[in-house]
mmCIF file of C-alpha atoms in Angstrom:
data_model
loop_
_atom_site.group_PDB
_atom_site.id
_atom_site.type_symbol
_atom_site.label_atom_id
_atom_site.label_comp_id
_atom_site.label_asym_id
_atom_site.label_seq_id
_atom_site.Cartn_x
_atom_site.Cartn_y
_atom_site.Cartn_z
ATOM 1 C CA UNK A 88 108.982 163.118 58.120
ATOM 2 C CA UNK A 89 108.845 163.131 61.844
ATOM 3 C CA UNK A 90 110.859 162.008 64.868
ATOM 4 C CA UNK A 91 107.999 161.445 66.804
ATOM 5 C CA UNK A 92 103.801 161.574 67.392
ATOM 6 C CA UNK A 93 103.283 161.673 71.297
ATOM 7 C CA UNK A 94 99.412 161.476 70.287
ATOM 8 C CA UNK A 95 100.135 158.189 69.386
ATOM 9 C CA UNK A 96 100.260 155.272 72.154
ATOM 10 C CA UNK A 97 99.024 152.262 70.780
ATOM 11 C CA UNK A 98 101.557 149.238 72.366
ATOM 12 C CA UNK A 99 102.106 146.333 69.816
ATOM 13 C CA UNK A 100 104.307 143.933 69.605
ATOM 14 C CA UNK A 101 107.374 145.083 66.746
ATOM 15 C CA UNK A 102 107.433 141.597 65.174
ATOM 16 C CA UNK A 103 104.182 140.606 65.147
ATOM 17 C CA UNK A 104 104.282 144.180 63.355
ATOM 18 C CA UNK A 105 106.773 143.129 60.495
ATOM 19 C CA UNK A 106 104.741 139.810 59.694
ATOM 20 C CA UNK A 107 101.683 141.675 59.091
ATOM 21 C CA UNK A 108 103.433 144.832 57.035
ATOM 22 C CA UNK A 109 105.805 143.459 55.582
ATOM 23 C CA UNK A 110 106.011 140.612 52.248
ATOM 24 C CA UNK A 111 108.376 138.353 54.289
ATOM 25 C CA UNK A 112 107.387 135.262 52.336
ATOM 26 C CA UNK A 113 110.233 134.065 50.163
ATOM 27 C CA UNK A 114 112.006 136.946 51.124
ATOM 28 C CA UNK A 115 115.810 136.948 51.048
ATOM 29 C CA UNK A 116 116.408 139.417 54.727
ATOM 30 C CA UNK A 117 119.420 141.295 56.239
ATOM 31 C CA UNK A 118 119.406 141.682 59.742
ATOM 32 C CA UNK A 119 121.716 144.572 60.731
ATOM 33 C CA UNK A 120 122.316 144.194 64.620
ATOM 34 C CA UNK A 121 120.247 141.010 65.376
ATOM 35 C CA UNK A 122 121.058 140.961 68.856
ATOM 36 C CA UNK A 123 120.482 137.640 70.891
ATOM 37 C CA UNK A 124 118.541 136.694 67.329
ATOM 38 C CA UNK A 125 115.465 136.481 69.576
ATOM 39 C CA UNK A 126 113.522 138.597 66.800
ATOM 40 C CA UNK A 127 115.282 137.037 63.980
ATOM 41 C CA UNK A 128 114.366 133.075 65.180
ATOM 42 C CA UNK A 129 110.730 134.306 65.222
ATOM 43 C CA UNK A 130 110.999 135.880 61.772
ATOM 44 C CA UNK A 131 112.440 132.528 60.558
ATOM 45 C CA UNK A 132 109.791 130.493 61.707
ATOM 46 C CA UNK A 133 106.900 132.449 61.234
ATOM 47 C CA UNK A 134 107.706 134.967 58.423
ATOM 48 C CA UNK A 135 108.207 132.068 55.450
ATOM 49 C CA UNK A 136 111.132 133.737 54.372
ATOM 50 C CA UNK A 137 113.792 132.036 52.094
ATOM 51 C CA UNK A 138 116.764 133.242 54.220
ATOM 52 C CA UNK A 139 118.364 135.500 56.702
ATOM 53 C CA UNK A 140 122.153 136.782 56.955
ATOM 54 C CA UNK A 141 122.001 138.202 60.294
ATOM 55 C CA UNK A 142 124.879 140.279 61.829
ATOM 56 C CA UNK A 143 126.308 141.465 65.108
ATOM 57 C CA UNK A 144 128.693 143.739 65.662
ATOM 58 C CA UNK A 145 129.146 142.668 69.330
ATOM 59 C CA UNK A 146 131.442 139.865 68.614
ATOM 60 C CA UNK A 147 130.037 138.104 72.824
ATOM 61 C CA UNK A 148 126.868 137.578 71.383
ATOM 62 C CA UNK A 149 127.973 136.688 67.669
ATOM 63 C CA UNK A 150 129.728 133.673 68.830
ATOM 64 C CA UNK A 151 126.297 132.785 71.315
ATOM 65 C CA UNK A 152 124.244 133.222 68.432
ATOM 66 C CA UNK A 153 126.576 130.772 66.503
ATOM 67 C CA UNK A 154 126.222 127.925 68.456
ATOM 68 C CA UNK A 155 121.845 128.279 67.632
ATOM 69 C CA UNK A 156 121.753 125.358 65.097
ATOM 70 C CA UNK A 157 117.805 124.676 64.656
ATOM 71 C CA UNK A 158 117.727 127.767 62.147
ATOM 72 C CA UNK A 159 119.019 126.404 58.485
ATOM 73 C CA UNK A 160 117.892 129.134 56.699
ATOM 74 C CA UNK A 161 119.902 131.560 58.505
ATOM 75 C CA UNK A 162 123.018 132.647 58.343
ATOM 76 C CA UNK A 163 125.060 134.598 61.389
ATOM 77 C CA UNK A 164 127.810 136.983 60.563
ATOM 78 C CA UNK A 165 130.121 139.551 62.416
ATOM 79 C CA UNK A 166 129.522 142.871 61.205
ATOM 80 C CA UNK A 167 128.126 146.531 60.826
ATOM 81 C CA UNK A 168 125.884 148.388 58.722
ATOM 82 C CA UNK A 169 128.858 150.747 57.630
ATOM 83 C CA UNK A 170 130.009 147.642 55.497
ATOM 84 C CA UNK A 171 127.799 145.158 54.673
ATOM 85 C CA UNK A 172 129.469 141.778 53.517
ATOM 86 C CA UNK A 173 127.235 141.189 50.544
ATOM 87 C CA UNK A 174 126.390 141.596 46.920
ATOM 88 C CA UNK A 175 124.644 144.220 45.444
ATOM 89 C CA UNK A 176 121.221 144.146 45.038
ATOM 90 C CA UNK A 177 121.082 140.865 47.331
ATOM 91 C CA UNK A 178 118.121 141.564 49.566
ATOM 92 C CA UNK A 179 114.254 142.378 49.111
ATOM 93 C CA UNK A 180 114.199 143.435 52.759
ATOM 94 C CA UNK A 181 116.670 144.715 55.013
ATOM 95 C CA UNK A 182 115.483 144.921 58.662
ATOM 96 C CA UNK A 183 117.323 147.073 61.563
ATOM 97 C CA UNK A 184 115.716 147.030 64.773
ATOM 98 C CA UNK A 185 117.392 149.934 67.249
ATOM 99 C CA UNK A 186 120.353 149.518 65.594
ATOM 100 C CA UNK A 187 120.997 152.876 63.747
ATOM 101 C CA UNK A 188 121.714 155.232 66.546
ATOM 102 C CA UNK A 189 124.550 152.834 67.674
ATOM 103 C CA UNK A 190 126.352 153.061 64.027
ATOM 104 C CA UNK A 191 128.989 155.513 65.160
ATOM 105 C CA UNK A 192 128.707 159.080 63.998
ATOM 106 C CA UNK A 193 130.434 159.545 60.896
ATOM 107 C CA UNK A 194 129.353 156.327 59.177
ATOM 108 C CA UNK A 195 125.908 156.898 59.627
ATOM 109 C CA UNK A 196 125.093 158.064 55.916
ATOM 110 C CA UNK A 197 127.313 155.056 55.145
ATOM 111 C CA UNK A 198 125.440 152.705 56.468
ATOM 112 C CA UNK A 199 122.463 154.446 54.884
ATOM 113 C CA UNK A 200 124.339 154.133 51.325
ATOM 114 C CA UNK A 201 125.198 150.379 52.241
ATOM 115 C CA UNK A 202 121.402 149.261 52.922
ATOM 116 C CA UNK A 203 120.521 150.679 49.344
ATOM 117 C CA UNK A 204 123.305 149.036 47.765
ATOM 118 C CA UNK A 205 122.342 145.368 48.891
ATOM 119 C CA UNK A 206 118.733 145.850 48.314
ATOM 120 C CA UNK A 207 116.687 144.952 45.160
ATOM 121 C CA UNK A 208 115.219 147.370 43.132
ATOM 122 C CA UNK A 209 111.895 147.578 44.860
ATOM 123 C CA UNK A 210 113.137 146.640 48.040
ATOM 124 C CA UNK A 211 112.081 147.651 51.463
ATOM 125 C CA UNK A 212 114.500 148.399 54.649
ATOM 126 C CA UNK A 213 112.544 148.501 57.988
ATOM 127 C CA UNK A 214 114.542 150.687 60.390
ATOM 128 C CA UNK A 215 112.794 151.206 63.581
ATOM 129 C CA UNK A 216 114.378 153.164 66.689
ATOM 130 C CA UNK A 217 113.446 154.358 69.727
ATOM 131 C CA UNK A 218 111.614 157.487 70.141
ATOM 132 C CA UNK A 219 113.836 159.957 73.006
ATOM 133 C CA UNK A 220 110.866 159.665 75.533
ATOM 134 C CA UNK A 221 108.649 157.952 78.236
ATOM 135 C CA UNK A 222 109.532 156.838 81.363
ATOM 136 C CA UNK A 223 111.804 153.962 80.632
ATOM 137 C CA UNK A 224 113.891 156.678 79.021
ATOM 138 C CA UNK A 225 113.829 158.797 82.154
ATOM 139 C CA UNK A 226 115.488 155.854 84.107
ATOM 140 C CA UNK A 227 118.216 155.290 81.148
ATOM 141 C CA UNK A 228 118.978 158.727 80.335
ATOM 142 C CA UNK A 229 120.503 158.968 84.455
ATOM 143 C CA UNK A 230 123.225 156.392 82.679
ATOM 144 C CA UNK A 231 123.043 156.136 78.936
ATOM 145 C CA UNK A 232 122.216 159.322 77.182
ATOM 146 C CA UNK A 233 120.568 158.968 73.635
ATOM 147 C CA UNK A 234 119.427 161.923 72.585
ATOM 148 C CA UNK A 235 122.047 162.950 70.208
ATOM 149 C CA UNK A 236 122.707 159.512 69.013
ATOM 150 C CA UNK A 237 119.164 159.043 68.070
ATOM 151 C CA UNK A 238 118.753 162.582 66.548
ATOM 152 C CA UNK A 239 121.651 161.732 64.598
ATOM 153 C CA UNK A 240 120.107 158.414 63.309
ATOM 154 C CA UNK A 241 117.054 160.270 61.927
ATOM 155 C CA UNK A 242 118.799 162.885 60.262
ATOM 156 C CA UNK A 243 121.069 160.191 58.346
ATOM 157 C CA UNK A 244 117.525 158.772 57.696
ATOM 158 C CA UNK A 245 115.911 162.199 56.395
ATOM 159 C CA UNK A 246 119.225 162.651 54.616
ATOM 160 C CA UNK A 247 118.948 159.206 53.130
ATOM 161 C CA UNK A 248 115.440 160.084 51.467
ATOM 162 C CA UNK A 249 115.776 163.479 50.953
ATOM 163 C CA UNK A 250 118.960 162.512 48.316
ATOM 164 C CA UNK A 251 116.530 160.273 46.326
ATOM 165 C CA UNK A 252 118.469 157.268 47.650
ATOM 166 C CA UNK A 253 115.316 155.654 49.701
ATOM 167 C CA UNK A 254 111.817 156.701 49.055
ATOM 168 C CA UNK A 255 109.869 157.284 52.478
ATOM 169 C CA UNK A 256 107.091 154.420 51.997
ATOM 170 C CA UNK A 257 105.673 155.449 55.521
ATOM 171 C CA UNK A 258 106.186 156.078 59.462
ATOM 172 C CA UNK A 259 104.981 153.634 61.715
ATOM 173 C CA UNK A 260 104.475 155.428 65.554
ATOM 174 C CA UNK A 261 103.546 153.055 68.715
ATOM 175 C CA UNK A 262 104.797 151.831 71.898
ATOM 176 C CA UNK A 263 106.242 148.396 72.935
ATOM 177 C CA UNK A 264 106.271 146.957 76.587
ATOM 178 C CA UNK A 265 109.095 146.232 78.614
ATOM 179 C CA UNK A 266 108.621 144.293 81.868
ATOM 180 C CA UNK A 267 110.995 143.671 84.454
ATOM 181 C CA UNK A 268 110.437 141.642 87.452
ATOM 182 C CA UNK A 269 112.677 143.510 90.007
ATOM 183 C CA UNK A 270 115.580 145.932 89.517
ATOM 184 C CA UNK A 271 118.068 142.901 89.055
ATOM 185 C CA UNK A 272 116.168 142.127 85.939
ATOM 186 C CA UNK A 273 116.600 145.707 84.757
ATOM 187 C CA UNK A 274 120.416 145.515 85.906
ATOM 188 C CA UNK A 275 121.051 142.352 84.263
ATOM 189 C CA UNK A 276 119.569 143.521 80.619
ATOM 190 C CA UNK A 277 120.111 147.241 80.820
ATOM 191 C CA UNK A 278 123.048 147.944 82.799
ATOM 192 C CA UNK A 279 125.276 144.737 82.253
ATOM 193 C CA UNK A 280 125.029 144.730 78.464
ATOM 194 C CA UNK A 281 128.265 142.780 76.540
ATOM 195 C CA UNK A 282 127.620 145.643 73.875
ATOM 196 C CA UNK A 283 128.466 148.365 75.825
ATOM 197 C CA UNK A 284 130.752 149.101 78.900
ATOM 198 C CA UNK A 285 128.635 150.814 81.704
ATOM 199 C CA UNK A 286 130.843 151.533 84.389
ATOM 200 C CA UNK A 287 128.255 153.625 87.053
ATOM 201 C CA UNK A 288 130.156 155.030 90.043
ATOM 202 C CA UNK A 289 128.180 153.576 93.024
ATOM 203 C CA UNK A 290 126.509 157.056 93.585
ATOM 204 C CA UNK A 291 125.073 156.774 90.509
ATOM 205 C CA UNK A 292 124.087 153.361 90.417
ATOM 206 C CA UNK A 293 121.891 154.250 93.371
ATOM 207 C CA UNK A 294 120.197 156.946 91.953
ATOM 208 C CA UNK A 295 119.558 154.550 89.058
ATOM 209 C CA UNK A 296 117.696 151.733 90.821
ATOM 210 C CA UNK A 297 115.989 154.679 93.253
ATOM 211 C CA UNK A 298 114.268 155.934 89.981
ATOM 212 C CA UNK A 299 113.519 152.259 88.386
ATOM 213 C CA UNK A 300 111.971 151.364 91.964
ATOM 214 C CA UNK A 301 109.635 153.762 91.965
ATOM 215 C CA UNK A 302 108.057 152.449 88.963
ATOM 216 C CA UNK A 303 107.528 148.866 91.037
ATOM 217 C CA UNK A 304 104.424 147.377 91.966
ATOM 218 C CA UNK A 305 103.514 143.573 93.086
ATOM 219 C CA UNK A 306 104.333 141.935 89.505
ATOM 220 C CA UNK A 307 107.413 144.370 88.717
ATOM 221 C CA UNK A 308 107.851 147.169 86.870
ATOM 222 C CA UNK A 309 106.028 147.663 83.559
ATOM 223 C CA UNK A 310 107.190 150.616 80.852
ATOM 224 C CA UNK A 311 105.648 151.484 77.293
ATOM 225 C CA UNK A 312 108.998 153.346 75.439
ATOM 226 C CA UNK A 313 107.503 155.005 72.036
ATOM 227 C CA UNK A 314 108.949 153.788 69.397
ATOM 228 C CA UNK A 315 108.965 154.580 65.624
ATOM 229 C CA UNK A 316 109.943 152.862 62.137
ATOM 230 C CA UNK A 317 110.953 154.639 58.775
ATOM 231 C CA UNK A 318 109.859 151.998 55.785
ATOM 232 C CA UNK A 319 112.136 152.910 53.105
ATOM 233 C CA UNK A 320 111.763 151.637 49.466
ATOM 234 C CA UNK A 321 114.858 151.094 47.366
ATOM 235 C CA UNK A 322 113.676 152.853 43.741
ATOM 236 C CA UNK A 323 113.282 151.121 40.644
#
Protein backbone atom coordinates (compact mmCIF):
# COMPACT_ATOMS: atom_id res chain seq x y z
CA UNK A 1 0.00 0.00 0.00
CA UNK A 2 0.79 3.57 -0.71
CA UNK A 3 -0.05 7.07 0.51
CA UNK A 4 0.31 8.48 -2.67
CA UNK A 5 1.30 8.21 -6.78
CA UNK A 6 2.28 11.87 -7.88
CA UNK A 7 2.57 10.18 -11.49
CA UNK A 8 -0.90 9.99 -11.35
CA UNK A 9 -3.18 13.18 -12.28
CA UNK A 10 -6.13 12.11 -13.90
CA UNK A 11 -9.18 14.63 -12.34
CA UNK A 12 -12.59 12.76 -12.03
CA UNK A 13 -15.33 13.38 -10.38
CA UNK A 14 -15.35 11.02 -6.73
CA UNK A 15 -19.03 10.09 -7.16
CA UNK A 16 -19.41 9.60 -10.50
CA UNK A 17 -16.35 7.29 -9.37
CA UNK A 18 -18.38 5.18 -6.74
CA UNK A 19 -21.38 4.56 -9.27
CA UNK A 20 -19.15 3.08 -11.73
CA UNK A 21 -16.84 0.91 -9.05
CA UNK A 22 -18.88 0.19 -6.83
CA UNK A 23 -22.33 -2.52 -6.71
CA UNK A 24 -24.52 0.29 -5.22
CA UNK A 25 -27.71 -1.28 -6.52
CA UNK A 26 -29.81 -2.63 -3.69
CA UNK A 27 -27.15 -1.84 -1.52
CA UNK A 28 -27.85 -1.17 2.16
CA UNK A 29 -24.84 2.09 2.68
CA UNK A 30 -23.26 3.83 5.75
CA UNK A 31 -22.18 7.15 5.26
CA UNK A 32 -19.61 8.07 7.95
CA UNK A 33 -19.30 12.01 7.83
CA UNK A 34 -21.85 12.87 5.04
CA UNK A 35 -21.34 16.40 5.27
CA UNK A 36 -24.03 18.81 3.69
CA UNK A 37 -25.31 15.14 2.18
CA UNK A 38 -24.51 16.75 -1.19
CA UNK A 39 -22.68 13.34 -2.18
CA UNK A 40 -25.07 11.21 -0.37
CA UNK A 41 -28.48 12.85 -2.28
CA UNK A 42 -26.64 11.98 -5.53
CA UNK A 43 -25.86 8.44 -4.39
CA UNK A 44 -29.59 8.10 -3.52
CA UNK A 45 -30.85 9.04 -6.69
CA UNK A 46 -28.54 7.69 -8.99
CA UNK A 47 -26.83 4.71 -7.24
CA UNK A 48 -30.30 2.42 -6.90
CA UNK A 49 -29.44 1.67 -3.55
CA UNK A 50 -32.01 0.26 -0.99
CA UNK A 51 -30.95 2.70 1.80
CA UNK A 52 -28.56 5.03 3.43
CA UNK A 53 -27.95 5.80 7.31
CA UNK A 54 -25.89 8.76 6.94
CA UNK A 55 -24.09 10.46 9.92
CA UNK A 56 -22.54 13.71 11.03
CA UNK A 57 -20.67 14.33 13.72
CA UNK A 58 -21.04 18.15 13.36
CA UNK A 59 -24.30 18.36 15.09
CA UNK A 60 -24.90 22.45 12.70
CA UNK A 61 -25.13 20.53 9.76
CA UNK A 62 -26.93 17.30 11.22
CA UNK A 63 -29.91 19.27 12.09
CA UNK A 64 -29.65 21.15 8.21
CA UNK A 65 -29.45 17.89 6.77
CA UNK A 66 -32.61 16.89 8.81
CA UNK A 67 -34.90 19.18 7.55
CA UNK A 68 -33.94 17.47 3.54
CA UNK A 69 -37.25 15.49 3.23
CA UNK A 70 -37.29 14.41 -0.65
CA UNK A 71 -34.80 11.45 0.32
CA UNK A 72 -37.08 8.39 1.85
CA UNK A 73 -34.61 5.99 1.63
CA UNK A 74 -32.27 7.73 3.79
CA UNK A 75 -31.81 7.99 7.05
CA UNK A 76 -29.68 11.01 8.96
CA UNK A 77 -28.04 10.35 12.25
CA UNK A 78 -25.61 12.17 14.73
CA UNK A 79 -22.55 10.33 15.04
CA UNK A 80 -18.85 9.08 14.53
CA UNK A 81 -17.08 6.31 13.09
CA UNK A 82 -15.56 5.44 16.63
CA UNK A 83 -19.19 4.11 17.42
CA UNK A 84 -21.35 3.30 14.89
CA UNK A 85 -25.14 3.07 15.97
CA UNK A 86 -25.90 -0.14 14.16
CA UNK A 87 -26.09 -3.88 14.00
CA UNK A 88 -23.55 -6.08 13.10
CA UNK A 89 -23.09 -7.13 9.85
CA UNK A 90 -25.76 -4.39 8.66
CA UNK A 91 -24.11 -2.92 5.60
CA UNK A 92 -22.73 -4.25 2.11
CA UNK A 93 -20.97 -0.91 1.71
CA UNK A 94 -19.72 1.54 4.01
CA UNK A 95 -18.58 4.80 2.33
CA UNK A 96 -16.25 7.61 4.11
CA UNK A 97 -15.36 10.41 2.04
CA UNK A 98 -12.36 12.65 3.89
CA UNK A 99 -13.63 11.69 6.91
CA UNK A 100 -10.88 9.47 8.54
CA UNK A 101 -8.17 11.93 9.29
CA UNK A 102 -10.76 13.97 11.34
CA UNK A 103 -11.60 10.75 13.70
CA UNK A 104 -9.48 11.95 16.58
CA UNK A 105 -6.23 10.18 17.25
CA UNK A 106 -6.71 7.44 19.50
CA UNK A 107 -9.97 6.10 18.05
CA UNK A 108 -8.71 5.77 14.77
CA UNK A 109 -8.19 1.83 14.82
CA UNK A 110 -11.64 2.02 16.44
CA UNK A 111 -13.30 3.32 13.93
CA UNK A 112 -11.41 0.93 11.68
CA UNK A 113 -12.76 -2.10 13.98
CA UNK A 114 -16.35 -0.42 13.87
CA UNK A 115 -16.61 -0.32 9.86
CA UNK A 116 -15.81 -4.18 9.88
CA UNK A 117 -18.20 -4.90 12.46
CA UNK A 118 -21.34 -3.39 10.58
CA UNK A 119 -20.34 -4.72 7.29
CA UNK A 120 -21.48 -8.02 5.63
CA UNK A 121 -19.30 -10.67 5.04
CA UNK A 122 -18.15 -9.68 1.61
CA UNK A 123 -18.64 -6.21 2.11
CA UNK A 124 -16.79 -3.27 0.76
CA UNK A 125 -15.86 0.16 2.75
CA UNK A 126 -14.74 2.99 0.36
CA UNK A 127 -12.51 5.34 2.37
CA UNK A 128 -11.06 8.00 0.30
CA UNK A 129 -8.83 10.98 1.75
CA UNK A 130 -6.90 13.54 0.63
CA UNK A 131 -3.48 13.07 -0.54
CA UNK A 132 -0.92 15.86 1.67
CA UNK A 133 -0.16 17.77 -1.65
CA UNK A 134 -0.87 20.24 -4.58
CA UNK A 135 -1.47 23.62 -4.46
CA UNK A 136 -4.80 23.83 -2.76
CA UNK A 137 -2.88 22.23 0.08
CA UNK A 138 -0.19 24.89 -0.02
CA UNK A 139 -2.93 27.59 0.65
CA UNK A 140 -4.56 25.36 3.63
CA UNK A 141 -1.55 24.15 5.22
CA UNK A 142 -0.76 28.39 6.09
CA UNK A 143 -4.08 27.63 8.45
CA UNK A 144 -5.05 24.01 8.81
CA UNK A 145 -2.19 21.63 8.96
CA UNK A 146 -2.95 17.94 7.86
CA UNK A 147 -0.11 16.21 7.55
CA UNK A 148 -0.06 14.25 10.67
CA UNK A 149 -3.73 13.79 10.76
CA UNK A 150 -3.74 12.27 7.39
CA UNK A 151 -0.57 10.13 7.99
CA UNK A 152 -2.29 8.95 10.91
CA UNK A 153 -5.47 7.96 8.92
CA UNK A 154 -3.42 5.72 6.58
CA UNK A 155 -1.55 4.01 9.08
CA UNK A 156 -4.93 3.05 11.00
CA UNK A 157 -5.80 1.97 7.39
CA UNK A 158 -2.47 -0.17 6.76
CA UNK A 159 -2.98 -1.32 10.33
CA UNK A 160 -6.55 -2.24 9.57
CA UNK A 161 -5.41 -4.68 6.63
CA UNK A 162 -2.31 -5.67 7.76
CA UNK A 163 -4.34 -7.44 11.04
CA UNK A 164 -6.46 -9.47 8.54
CA UNK A 165 -9.43 -7.31 9.56
CA UNK A 166 -10.01 -5.67 5.85
CA UNK A 167 -8.51 -7.15 2.80
CA UNK A 168 -6.91 -4.32 0.51
CA UNK A 169 -9.27 -4.84 -2.70
CA UNK A 170 -7.32 -1.88 -4.41
CA UNK A 171 -6.01 1.92 -4.40
CA UNK A 172 -7.70 4.27 -6.43
CA UNK A 173 -5.11 7.59 -7.14
CA UNK A 174 -6.59 10.86 -9.04
CA UNK A 175 -7.35 14.38 -8.59
CA UNK A 176 -10.71 16.23 -8.09
CA UNK A 177 -11.37 20.01 -8.94
CA UNK A 178 -12.16 22.64 -6.69
CA UNK A 179 -13.29 26.01 -8.07
CA UNK A 180 -13.79 29.08 -6.32
CA UNK A 181 -15.05 32.20 -7.76
CA UNK A 182 -13.13 34.80 -5.60
CA UNK A 183 -11.42 34.49 -2.21
CA UNK A 184 -14.87 35.03 -0.38
CA UNK A 185 -15.91 31.77 -1.89
CA UNK A 186 -12.77 30.12 -0.53
CA UNK A 187 -13.41 32.00 2.93
CA UNK A 188 -16.90 31.06 3.13
CA UNK A 189 -16.24 27.06 2.52
CA UNK A 190 -12.71 26.74 3.80
CA UNK A 191 -12.16 29.11 6.47
CA UNK A 192 -15.76 29.54 8.03
CA UNK A 193 -16.49 25.83 8.39
CA UNK A 194 -19.33 24.93 11.40
CA UNK A 195 -16.99 21.75 11.80
CA UNK A 196 -14.13 23.35 12.89
CA UNK A 197 -13.21 26.64 14.76
CA UNK A 198 -10.62 28.66 12.64
CA UNK A 199 -9.78 31.56 14.50
CA UNK A 200 -6.77 33.29 12.03
CA UNK A 201 -5.15 36.32 13.69
CA UNK A 202 -5.60 39.06 11.01
CA UNK A 203 -1.84 38.70 10.04
CA UNK A 204 -2.47 35.49 9.08
CA UNK A 205 -5.60 35.78 7.42
CA UNK A 206 -3.76 38.06 5.03
CA UNK A 207 -1.14 35.91 4.19
CA UNK A 208 -3.92 33.39 3.52
CA UNK A 209 -5.95 35.20 0.85
CA UNK A 210 -2.31 36.73 -0.56
CA UNK A 211 -1.46 33.02 -1.44
CA UNK A 212 -5.18 31.94 -2.69
CA UNK A 213 -5.05 35.25 -4.93
CA UNK A 214 -2.32 34.40 -6.68
CA UNK A 215 -3.91 31.41 -8.00
CA UNK A 216 -6.85 33.91 -9.60
CA UNK A 217 -7.54 34.45 -13.05
CA UNK A 218 -10.82 35.99 -14.91
CA UNK A 219 -13.26 32.96 -13.91
CA UNK A 220 -11.62 32.39 -10.30
CA UNK A 221 -9.38 30.22 -8.99
CA UNK A 222 -9.24 26.58 -10.12
CA UNK A 223 -7.15 23.70 -7.95
CA UNK A 224 -6.75 19.82 -8.70
CA UNK A 225 -5.93 18.37 -4.78
CA UNK A 226 -4.75 14.51 -5.33
CA UNK A 227 -6.71 12.44 -3.78
CA UNK A 228 -6.71 8.67 -3.00
CA UNK A 229 -9.24 5.77 -1.88
CA UNK A 230 -8.39 2.42 0.00
CA UNK A 231 -11.34 -0.24 -1.14
CA UNK A 232 -11.40 -2.54 1.67
CA UNK A 233 -13.29 -5.92 1.61
CA UNK A 234 -14.79 -7.26 4.82
CA UNK A 235 -13.62 -11.29 4.62
CA UNK A 236 -15.84 -14.07 4.36
Amino acid sequence: MKIADPSQTTVCNEVKLMLAELPLAGARVLELGCGKAEKTRTLAEQGQVRQILALEVDAIQHQRNLEIRDLPQVQFRQGGAEAIPAEDGSFDLVIMLKSLHHVSLEHMDRALCEIERVLRPGGLAWISEPVFAGELNEVMRLFHDEERVREAAFAAVCRAVADGRLALEKQLFFCTRSQFADFAAFDARMIRVTHTEHRLAPELYAQVQQRFSAHLGPEGATFYPPQRVDLLRKPD
